[in-house]
Amino acid sequence: MTAQKNAEFAFLEAFTAELSAKKLVFPTSLGATMKIRKALSQADISTDMVARIIGTEPVLSAKILHLSNSASFNPQGKKITDLRGATVLLGFAAVRNIAVSIGMKQLAENKFNGSLSAQMDGLWRRSLRVAALAMVIAKTHTRLSADKAMLAGLLHDIGKFYILNRANHYQDLFTSEQTLWELIDHWHASIGSAILEDWEISEDIRVAVMDHRDHNPGSGHKLGLIDVVAVADFLDGHFVNETIAELDWSKVPGSFQLLDITPENIDELMQSTRTELALVLKAIN
């Protein structure tokens, strides 16, 4: 068995064990969680701002949403799919306590070396950008929930966070960074989908996480969350590098047409995303 296959087997074995034991809480960005905890301590903070702040951290977002749909907090069983609704139901005190508990777990596990720490932070920042893009696209080009689109964008690479975290514990299995990222590229979508299923995240978000990279809408396809995430993910590189002017419109995903995103309105979309991202980052700084 090759080193690559050994690494894949060890990862899948660890993932299956954690999934069975219901222990899938793992670090994404410790710095962000500490900032969230501080921001949530403000006495005059609004519900909208709390939801915006929670929405900067993938694991915290999923945990809050999961709890808001649990029998303990939601005995009527009314399905909640956005962070604002979850915040209203749980209350600020519970949200702060959850943020603290996750932050403490992250602190205990935050033993990354320099390279992995930098990669984790970069992945977190990319998730924020895709979340902001998804929110703006949903708000301006669809009738879908902008909050739900933001959550889907935030969680779309959750499998990568898991794999990077496990890599920290199994560094001897990897001969190079290239080996690690080959495994991440191969497994992150299916692992991410399994994580979201374990967290009881809604089916349309799970489908968007699993399939957005290979999504090719046919003639009978109905516009959905997967289209928003596919376009947001595709645009992120151009957004962060400010290369929208170089976009080859003959090669963009089919979801662009469904969403009516064109050369004429793309600049406005980018500006709205910059504004949204600035508001998000200001909330936790």
PDB file of C-alpha atoms in Angstrom, residues 35-177:
ATOM      1  CA  LYS A  35     -13.002  37.941  18.751  1.00  0.00           C
ATOM      2  CA  ILE A  36     -16.556  36.604  18.546  1.00  0.00           C
ATOM      3  CA  ARG A  37     -16.612  35.969  22.284  1.00  0.00           C
ATOM      4  CA  LYS A  38     -15.449  39.542  22.934  1.00  0.00           C
ATOM      5  CA  ALA A  39     -17.923  41.071  20.472  1.00  0.00           C
ATOM      6  CA  LEU A  40     -20.866  39.157  21.966  1.00  0.00           C
ATOM      7  CA  SER A  41     -20.145  40.680  25.371  1.00  0.00           C
ATOM      8  CA  GLN A  42     -21.290  44.133  24.209  1.00  0.00           C
ATOM      9  CA  ALA A  43     -24.310  45.235  26.249  1.00  0.00           C
ATOM     10  CA  ASP A  44     -26.197  46.992  23.434  1.00  0.00           C
ATOM     11  CA  ILE A  45     -25.579  44.516  20.624  1.00  0.00           C
ATOM     12  CA  SER A  46     -28.508  43.833  18.244  1.00  0.00           C
ATOM     13  CA  THR A  47     -29.864  40.481  17.092  1.00  0.00           C
ATOM     14  CA  ASP A  48     -28.804  41.218  13.522  1.00  0.00           C
ATOM     15  CA  MET A  49     -25.262  41.990  14.660  1.00  0.00           C
ATOM     16  CA  VAL A  50     -25.108  38.807  16.758  1.00  0.00           C
ATOM     17  CA  ALA A  51     -26.175  36.774  13.710  1.00  0.00           C
ATOM     18  CA  ARG A  52     -23.574  38.566  11.574  1.00  0.00           C
ATOM     19  CA  ILE A  53     -20.835  37.850  14.139  1.00  0.00           C
ATOM     20  CA  ILE A  54     -21.786  34.176  14.561  1.00  0.00           C
ATOM     21  CA  GLY A  55     -21.717  33.901  10.778  1.00  0.00           C
ATOM     22  CA  THR A  56     -17.959  34.445  10.712  1.00  0.00           C
ATOM     23  CA  GLU A  57     -17.134  31.038  12.196  1.00  0.00           C
ATOM     24  CA  PRO A  58     -18.217  27.781  10.490  1.00  0.00           C
ATOM     25  CA  VAL A  59     -18.229  25.413  13.479  1.00  0.00           C
ATOM     26  CA  LEU A  60     -19.984  27.908  15.767  1.00  0.00           C
ATOM     27  CA  SER A  61     -22.600  28.641  13.073  1.00  0.00           C
ATOM     28  CA  ALA A  62     -23.379  24.962  12.596  1.00  0.00           C
ATOM     29  CA  LYS A  63     -23.544  24.334  16.353  1.00  0.00           C
ATOM     30  CA  ILE A  64     -25.935  27.257  16.956  1.00  0.00           C
ATOM     31  CA  LEU A  65     -28.196  26.150  14.104  1.00  0.00           C
ATOM     32  CA  HIS A  66     -28.137  22.537  15.284  1.00  0.00           C
ATOM     33  CA  LEU A  67     -29.092  23.471  18.856  1.00  0.00           C
ATOM     34  CA  SER A  68     -31.905  25.749  17.682  1.00  0.00           C
ATOM     35  CA  ASN A  69     -33.504  22.713  16.030  1.00  0.00           C
ATOM     36  CA  SER A  70     -32.993  20.355  18.975  1.00  0.00           C
ATOM     37  CA  ALA A  71     -35.869  19.133  21.142  1.00  0.00           C
ATOM     38  CA  SER A  72     -34.381  20.879  24.184  1.00  0.00           C
ATOM     39  CA  PHE A  73     -34.551  24.361  22.683  1.00  0.00           C
ATOM     40  CA  ASN A  74     -37.245  23.870  20.052  1.00  0.00           C
ATOM     41  CA  PRO A  75     -39.896  21.504  21.457  1.00  0.00           C
ATOM     42  CA  GLN A  76     -42.445  22.612  18.831  1.00  0.00           C
ATOM     43  CA  GLY A  77     -40.130  21.340  16.117  1.00  0.00           C
ATOM     44  CA  LYS A  78     -40.450  24.403  13.876  1.00  0.00           C
ATOM     45  CA  LYS A  79     -37.539  24.158  11.454  1.00  0.00           C
ATOM     46  CA  ILE A  80     -35.011  27.003  11.733  1.00  0.00           C
ATOM     47  CA  THR A  81     -32.635  27.498   8.816  1.00  0.00           C
ATOM     48  CA  ASP A  82     -30.980  30.887   9.424  1.00  0.00           C
ATOM     49  CA  LEU A  83     -28.733  32.280  12.130  1.00  0.00           C
ATOM     50  CA  ARG A  84     -30.961  35.218  13.018  1.00  0.00           C
ATOM     51  CA  GLY A  85     -33.858  32.904  13.835  1.00  0.00           C
ATOM     52  CA  ALA A  86     -31.538  30.624  15.791  1.00  0.00           C
ATOM     53  CA  THR A  87     -30.204  33.566  17.805  1.00  0.00           C
ATOM     54  CA  VAL A  88     -33.696  34.795  18.688  1.00  0.00           C
ATOM     55  CA  LEU A  89     -34.729  31.313  19.840  1.00  0.00           C
ATOM     56  CA  LEU A  90     -31.621  30.503  21.890  1.00  0.00           C
ATOM     57  CA  GLY A  91     -31.065  33.944  23.385  1.00  0.00           C
ATOM     58  CA  PHE A  92     -27.841  35.908  23.645  1.00  0.00           C
ATOM     59  CA  ALA A  93     -26.687  34.241  26.875  1.00  0.00           C
ATOM     60  CA  ALA A  94     -26.804  30.738  25.383  1.00  0.00           C
ATOM     61  CA  VAL A  95     -25.060  31.904  22.219  1.00  0.00           C
ATOM     62  CA  ARG A  96     -22.246  33.486  24.263  1.00  0.00           C
ATOM     63  CA  ASN A  97     -21.844  30.310  26.326  1.00  0.00           C
ATOM     64  CA  ILE A  98     -21.630  28.164  23.196  1.00  0.00           C
ATOM     65  CA  ALA A  99     -19.022  30.509  21.703  1.00  0.00           C
ATOM     66  CA  VAL A 100     -16.964  30.278  24.891  1.00  0.00           C
ATOM     67  CA  SER A 101     -17.160  26.469  25.031  1.00  0.00           C
ATOM     68  CA  ILE A 102     -16.118  26.089  21.397  1.00  0.00           C
ATOM     69  CA  GLY A 103     -13.358  28.644  21.894  1.00  0.00           C
ATOM     70  CA  MET A 104     -12.004  26.725  24.861  1.00  0.00           C
ATOM     71  CA  LYS A 105     -11.984  23.482  22.866  1.00  0.00           C
ATOM     72  CA  GLN A 106     -10.169  25.254  20.047  1.00  0.00           C
ATOM     73  CA  LEU A 107      -7.664  26.672  22.513  1.00  0.00           C
ATOM     74  CA  ALA A 108      -6.965  23.184  23.884  1.00  0.00           C
ATOM     75  CA  GLU A 109      -6.458  21.747  20.401  1.00  0.00           C
ATOM     76  CA  ASN A 110      -4.673  24.690  18.807  1.00  0.00           C
ATOM     77  CA  LYS A 111      -1.232  23.085  18.409  1.00  0.00           C
ATOM     78  CA  PHE A 112      -0.700  23.685  14.723  1.00  0.00           C
ATOM     79  CA  ASN A 113       2.759  24.282  13.377  1.00  0.00           C
ATOM     80  CA  GLY A 114       3.389  27.490  11.427  1.00  0.00           C
ATOM     81  CA  SER A 115       2.447  26.107   8.012  1.00  0.00           C
ATOM     82  CA  LEU A 116      -0.816  24.461   9.083  1.00  0.00           C
ATOM     83  CA  SER A 117      -1.815  27.475  11.169  1.00  0.00           C
ATOM     84  CA  ALA A 118      -1.357  29.774   8.180  1.00  0.00           C
ATOM     85  CA  GLN A 119      -3.302  27.402   5.924  1.00  0.00           C
ATOM     86  CA  MET A 120      -6.153  27.181   8.438  1.00  0.00           C
ATOM     87  CA  ASP A 121      -6.359  30.971   8.697  1.00  0.00           C
ATOM     88  CA  GLY A 122      -6.266  31.335   4.913  1.00  0.00           C
ATOM     89  CA  LEU A 123      -9.049  28.777   4.566  1.00  0.00           C
ATOM     90  CA  TRP A 124     -11.140  30.651   7.136  1.00  0.00           C
ATOM     91  CA  ARG A 125     -10.693  33.951   5.291  1.00  0.00           C
ATOM     92  CA  ARG A 126     -11.670  32.310   2.015  1.00  0.00           C
ATOM     93  CA  SER A 127     -14.812  30.896   3.644  1.00  0.00           C
ATOM     94  CA  LEU A 128     -15.735  34.401   4.789  1.00  0.00           C
ATOM     95  CA  ARG A 129     -15.330  35.782   1.283  1.00  0.00           C
ATOM     96  CA  VAL A 130     -17.413  33.010  -0.307  1.00  0.00           C
ATOM     97  CA  ALA A 131     -20.071  33.543   2.400  1.00  0.00           C
ATOM     98  CA  ALA A 132     -20.211  37.272   1.625  1.00  0.00           C
ATOM     99  CA  LEU A 133     -20.407  36.599  -2.118  1.00  0.00           C
ATOM    100  CA  ALA A 134     -23.164  34.014  -1.629  1.00  0.00           C
ATOM    101  CA  MET A 135     -25.178  36.360   0.585  1.00  0.00           C
ATOM    102  CA  VAL A 136     -24.989  39.232  -1.893  1.00  0.00           C
ATOM    103  CA  ILE A 137     -25.775  37.005  -4.889  1.00  0.00           C
ATOM    104  CA  ALA A 138     -28.831  35.533  -3.131  1.00  0.00           C
ATOM    105  CA  LYS A 139     -30.022  38.964  -2.002  1.00  0.00           C
ATOM    106  CA  THR A 140     -29.647  40.685  -5.379  1.00  0.00           C
ATOM    107  CA  HIS A 141     -30.241  37.903  -7.928  1.00  0.00           C
ATOM    108  CA  THR A 142     -32.677  35.442  -6.304  1.00  0.00           C
ATOM    109  CA  ARG A 143     -35.603  35.101  -3.948  1.00  0.00           C
ATOM    110  CA  LEU A 144     -33.655  32.622  -1.817  1.00  0.00           C
ATOM    111  CA  SER A 145     -32.810  33.386   1.819  1.00  0.00           C
ATOM    112  CA  ALA A 146     -29.663  35.530   1.880  1.00  0.00           C
ATOM    113  CA  ASP A 147     -28.878  34.317   5.424  1.00  0.00           C
ATOM    114  CA  LYS A 148     -29.097  30.682   4.341  1.00  0.00           C
ATOM    115  CA  ALA A 149     -26.928  31.374   1.308  1.00  0.00           C
ATOM    116  CA  MET A 150     -24.350  33.019   3.571  1.00  0.00           C
ATOM    117  CA  LEU A 151     -24.322  29.940   5.808  1.00  0.00           C
ATOM    118  CA  ALA A 152     -23.908  27.634   2.800  1.00  0.00           C
ATOM    119  CA  GLY A 153     -20.977  29.729   1.583  1.00  0.00           C
ATOM    120  CA  LEU A 154     -19.393  29.710   5.022  1.00  0.00           C
ATOM    121  CA  LEU A 155     -19.687  25.925   5.322  1.00  0.00           C
ATOM    122  CA  HIS A 156     -18.856  24.976   1.727  1.00  0.00           C
ATOM    123  CA  ASP A 157     -15.257  23.982   2.606  1.00  0.00           C
ATOM    124  CA  ILE A 158     -15.923  22.565   6.081  1.00  0.00           C
ATOM    125  CA  GLY A 159     -14.404  19.231   5.017  1.00  0.00           C
ATOM    126  CA  LYS A 160     -11.081  20.983   4.385  1.00  0.00           C
ATOM    127  CA  PHE A 161     -11.054  22.332   7.949  1.00  0.00           C
ATOM    128  CA  TYR A 162     -11.552  18.813   9.286  1.00  0.00           C
ATOM    129  CA  ILE A 163      -8.809  17.310   7.140  1.00  0.00           C
ATOM    130  CA  LEU A 164      -6.313  20.050   7.996  1.00  0.00           C
ATOM    131  CA  ASN A 165      -7.048  19.523  11.681  1.00  0.00           C
ATOM    132  CA  ARG A 166      -6.502  15.762  11.399  1.00  0.00           C
ATOM    133  CA  ALA A 167      -3.298  16.358   9.409  1.00  0.00           C
ATOM    134  CA  ASN A 168      -1.915  18.112  12.469  1.00  0.00           C
ATOM    135  CA  HIS A 169      -2.300  14.840  14.404  1.00  0.00           C
ATOM    136  CA  TYR A 170      -1.020  12.568  11.611  1.00  0.00           C
ATOM    137  CA  GLN A 171       1.900  14.558  10.208  1.00  0.00           C
ATOM    138  CA  ASP A 172       4.099  11.450   9.983  1.00  0.00           C
ATOM    139  CA  LEU A 173       1.789  10.050   7.310  1.00  0.00           C
ATOM    140  CA  PHE A 174       2.600  12.836   4.852  1.00  0.00           C
ATOM    141  CA  THR A 175       5.785  13.214   2.889  1.00  0.00           C
ATOM    142  CA  SER A 176       4.911  16.633   1.472  1.00  0.00           C
ATOM    143  CA  GLU A 177       2.348  19.423   1.457  1.00  0.00           C
TER     144      GLU A 177
END
